[in-house]
């Protein structure tokens, strides 16, 4: 009888880190990309800095910052929605708006300072030196993200970290196991994985 109760209590006494094996792991990525590839087309986000150029109309050109409400204001155009559009889409919308005042305007939009939408950022929270949301860039790996936030802090349980990713195909959220301690402290290249826009990395603290 005592043996039965001991076996029944055993799962409750095991450290929570033992359950992370249930999460799948992502395939490893190399430290340096063997072939650089372009990322997804950039989508303008709040607080991005834009350079808007109207050919032959310098008085209509402007450098503006996207407001927190996702809109911009330029000469002749008030409260133009910008967030969620690519630079080319915003240029087309501004061309239509300016067409009411000048003939056949030619507009170009250049993003000079990138903040990006949440769907194009990688967020790192928990036991790291400086939790942050950083802009995603093409071919980014978890090593790049950890360097950007200063690595793990002294209380981190890096091998119990997890990555949360939105699966566009199924419309569901998936979780993957990360081995950050193996990567950062032991140099295990198999623990370095490729990131995607919108990924969230959660790093718990050690229980001991």
Short mmCIF file of C-alpha atoms in Angstrom, two decimals:
data_model
loop_
_atom_site.label_atom_id
_atom_site.label_comp_id
_atom_site.label_asym_id
_atom_site.label_seq_id
_atom_site.Cartn_x
_atom_site.Cartn_y
_atom_site.Cartn_z
CA UNK A 1 0.00 0.00 0.00
CA UNK A 2 2.82 2.41 0.91
CA UNK A 3 4.48 1.64 -2.41
CA UNK A 4 1.23 2.46 -4.24
CA UNK A 5 0.93 5.89 -2.60
CA UNK A 6 4.61 6.65 -3.25
CA UNK A 7 4.18 5.90 -6.94
CA UNK A 8 0.99 8.00 -7.08
CA UNK A 9 2.75 11.02 -5.56
CA UNK A 10 5.87 10.75 -7.70
CA UNK A 11 4.54 12.85 -10.67
CA UNK A 12 3.58 15.65 -8.27
CA UNK A 13 7.04 15.79 -6.75
CA UNK A 14 9.00 15.89 -10.00
CA UNK A 15 10.32 19.32 -11.08
CA UNK A 16 8.17 21.03 -13.68
CA UNK A 17 11.13 21.10 -16.06
CA UNK A 18 10.69 17.38 -16.63
CA UNK A 19 7.48 18.01 -18.58
CA UNK A 20 9.10 20.13 -21.28
CA UNK A 21 10.00 17.02 -23.23
CA UNK A 22 6.36 16.91 -24.34
CA UNK A 23 6.94 20.01 -26.44
CA UNK A 24 8.39 19.40 -29.91
CA UNK A 25 11.74 20.90 -30.85
CA UNK A 26 12.43 22.87 -34.01
CA UNK A 27 15.17 21.76 -36.43
CA UNK A 28 18.58 23.36 -35.80
CA UNK A 29 19.80 26.32 -37.81
CA UNK A 30 23.41 27.07 -38.61
CA UNK A 31 25.18 29.92 -36.80
CA UNK A 32 25.68 31.65 -40.15
CA UNK A 33 23.09 31.26 -42.89
CA UNK A 34 24.48 29.19 -45.76
CA UNK A 35 22.34 31.22 -48.15
CA UNK A 36 20.79 34.58 -47.42
CA UNK A 37 17.16 34.83 -48.47
CA UNK A 38 14.80 37.79 -48.53
CA UNK A 39 12.28 38.08 -45.73
CA UNK A 40 8.59 38.69 -46.06
CA UNK A 41 7.58 42.05 -47.48
CA UNK A 42 7.82 44.67 -44.76
CA UNK A 43 4.60 45.89 -43.18
CA UNK A 44 4.59 49.39 -41.68
CA UNK A 45 4.06 49.57 -37.92
CA UNK A 46 3.40 52.26 -35.29
CA UNK A 47 6.35 54.61 -34.63
CA UNK A 48 8.09 53.74 -37.91
CA UNK A 49 9.91 56.69 -39.48
CA UNK A 50 8.86 57.25 -43.09
CA UNK A 51 10.40 59.35 -45.84
CA UNK A 52 7.65 60.26 -48.30
CA UNK A 53 8.85 61.71 -51.59
CA UNK A 54 6.54 63.30 -54.16
CA UNK A 55 8.42 63.73 -57.43
CA UNK A 56 8.67 67.34 -58.63
CA UNK A 57 6.68 68.48 -55.58
CA UNK A 58 9.17 68.97 -52.76
CA UNK A 59 6.62 71.00 -50.79
CA UNK A 60 4.48 67.85 -50.55
CA UNK A 61 7.34 65.58 -49.55
CA UNK A 62 7.89 64.94 -45.85
CA UNK A 63 9.62 62.87 -43.20
CA UNK A 64 7.02 61.65 -40.74
CA UNK A 65 6.65 59.20 -37.88
CA UNK A 66 3.68 56.86 -37.81
CA UNK A 67 1.55 57.83 -34.83
CA UNK A 68 0.55 55.27 -32.17
CA UNK A 69 -2.94 55.25 -33.73
CA UNK A 70 -1.39 53.97 -36.97
CA UNK A 71 -1.93 57.11 -39.07
CA UNK A 72 0.24 59.80 -40.63
CA UNK A 73 -0.30 63.41 -41.66
CA UNK A 74 1.50 65.05 -44.59
CA UNK A 75 0.88 68.25 -46.58
CA UNK A 76 -2.64 68.05 -48.09
CA UNK A 77 -3.31 64.66 -46.46
CA UNK A 78 -4.67 64.33 -42.94
CA UNK A 79 -4.90 61.07 -40.97
CA UNK A 80 -3.86 58.64 -43.69
CA UNK A 81 -3.87 55.06 -42.31
CA UNK A 82 -0.35 53.60 -42.63
CA UNK A 83 -0.09 50.64 -40.24
CA UNK A 84 -0.59 47.25 -41.85
CA UNK A 85 0.39 48.44 -45.31
CA UNK A 86 3.58 47.82 -47.24
CA UNK A 87 5.46 50.94 -48.42
CA UNK A 88 4.20 50.30 -51.96
CA UNK A 89 0.58 50.07 -50.76
CA UNK A 90 0.90 53.32 -48.80
CA UNK A 91 2.47 55.04 -51.82
CA UNK A 92 -0.48 53.95 -53.98
CA UNK A 93 -2.99 55.27 -51.42
CA UNK A 94 -1.16 58.59 -51.19
CA UNK A 95 -1.05 58.82 -54.97
CA UNK A 96 -4.84 58.52 -55.08
CA UNK A 97 -5.30 61.12 -52.33
CA UNK A 98 -2.88 63.62 -53.93
CA UNK A 99 -4.50 63.06 -57.31
CA UNK A 100 -7.30 65.35 -56.19
CA UNK A 101 -4.83 68.26 -56.06
CA UNK A 102 -2.07 67.55 -58.62
CA UNK A 103 -2.00 65.68 -61.90
CA UNK A 104 -0.48 62.17 -61.98
CA UNK A 105 1.59 62.38 -58.78
CA UNK A 106 4.53 60.01 -58.42
CA UNK A 107 4.95 58.97 -54.79
CA UNK A 108 7.57 56.80 -53.12
CA UNK A 109 7.66 55.70 -49.47
CA UNK A 110 10.89 54.68 -47.76
CA UNK A 111 10.99 53.27 -44.23
CA UNK A 112 14.01 54.82 -42.52
CA UNK A 113 13.57 53.62 -38.92
CA UNK A 114 11.89 50.31 -38.30
CA UNK A 115 9.64 49.41 -35.40
CA UNK A 116 7.30 47.03 -37.19
CA UNK A 117 3.96 45.58 -36.20
CA UNK A 118 3.75 42.97 -33.41
CA UNK A 119 3.33 40.34 -36.12
CA UNK A 120 6.81 41.25 -37.43
CA UNK A 121 8.59 41.48 -34.10
CA UNK A 122 10.24 38.82 -31.97
CA UNK A 123 9.45 39.26 -28.27
CA UNK A 124 11.69 37.86 -25.53
CA UNK A 125 10.34 37.89 -21.98
CA UNK A 126 11.22 36.36 -18.63
CA UNK A 127 14.65 35.64 -17.14
CA UNK A 128 16.82 37.60 -19.56
CA UNK A 129 19.03 40.63 -18.99
CA UNK A 130 16.69 43.02 -20.82
CA UNK A 131 13.33 41.68 -22.05
CA UNK A 132 12.45 43.35 -25.32
CA UNK A 133 10.51 43.29 -28.56
CA UNK A 134 12.97 43.41 -31.45
CA UNK A 135 12.28 43.81 -35.17
CA UNK A 136 12.48 40.55 -37.10
CA UNK A 137 15.03 40.38 -39.88
CA UNK A 138 15.50 37.80 -42.59
CA UNK A 139 17.34 34.61 -41.51
CA UNK A 140 17.13 35.51 -37.81
CA UNK A 141 17.94 32.76 -35.30
CA UNK A 142 17.36 32.38 -31.58
CA UNK A 143 21.06 33.13 -31.03
CA UNK A 144 20.62 36.53 -32.72
CA UNK A 145 17.62 37.28 -30.49
CA UNK A 146 19.46 36.32 -27.30
CA UNK A 147 22.45 38.49 -28.21
CA UNK A 148 20.07 41.42 -28.74
CA UNK A 149 18.67 41.09 -25.19
CA UNK A 150 21.98 40.44 -23.46
CA UNK A 151 21.55 36.69 -22.91
CA UNK A 152 20.16 34.90 -19.87
CA UNK A 153 20.23 36.33 -16.37
CA UNK A 154 21.67 34.42 -13.41
CA UNK A 155 18.29 32.98 -12.41
CA UNK A 156 17.28 31.68 -15.83
CA UNK A 157 16.29 28.09 -16.48
CA UNK A 158 17.35 28.35 -20.10
CA UNK A 159 16.68 24.73 -21.04
CA UNK A 160 13.07 25.09 -19.91
CA UNK A 161 12.44 28.03 -22.23
CA UNK A 162 9.74 27.77 -24.83
CA UNK A 163 8.91 29.40 -28.14
CA UNK A 164 5.31 30.31 -28.96
CA UNK A 165 4.49 30.56 -32.66
CA UNK A 166 1.27 31.31 -34.49
CA UNK A 167 0.62 28.74 -37.19
CA UNK A 168 -1.01 30.58 -40.08
CA UNK A 169 -2.03 27.37 -41.80
CA UNK A 170 -4.14 26.13 -38.88
CA UNK A 171 -4.87 29.45 -37.18
CA UNK A 172 -3.61 28.00 -33.90
CA UNK A 173 -0.78 28.74 -31.50
CA UNK A 174 1.97 26.15 -31.08
CA UNK A 175 4.68 25.77 -28.45
CA UNK A 176 8.20 24.44 -28.98
CA UNK A 177 10.93 23.59 -26.49
CA UNK A 178 14.13 25.67 -26.51
CA UNK A 179 17.50 24.75 -24.97
CA UNK A 180 18.96 28.18 -24.40
CA UNK A 181 21.44 27.11 -21.72
CA UNK A 182 22.85 24.44 -24.01
CA UNK A 183 23.22 27.02 -26.77
CA UNK A 184 24.65 29.95 -24.80
CA UNK A 185 26.68 28.17 -22.13
CA UNK A 186 27.78 25.01 -23.91
CA UNK A 187 27.84 26.19 -27.52
CA UNK A 188 25.52 23.42 -28.69
CA UNK A 189 24.76 24.43 -32.29
CA UNK A 190 21.84 21.98 -32.41
CA UNK A 191 19.99 24.26 -29.98
CA UNK A 192 20.12 27.23 -32.37
CA UNK A 193 16.84 27.42 -34.31
CA UNK A 194 15.44 29.69 -36.99
CA UNK A 195 12.89 32.29 -35.90
CA UNK A 196 9.83 33.63 -37.67
CA UNK A 197 8.07 37.01 -37.45
CA UNK A 198 5.76 37.15 -34.44
CA UNK A 199 7.60 34.52 -32.37
CA UNK A 200 7.52 34.89 -28.59
CA UNK A 201 10.33 33.43 -26.44
CA UNK A 202 9.47 32.82 -22.78
CA UNK A 203 12.30 32.09 -20.34
CA UNK A 204 11.31 30.85 -16.86
CA UNK A 205 13.38 31.24 -13.72
CA UNK A 206 15.01 28.27 -12.04
CA UNK A 207 13.17 26.76 -9.09
CA UNK A 208 16.45 26.36 -7.17
#
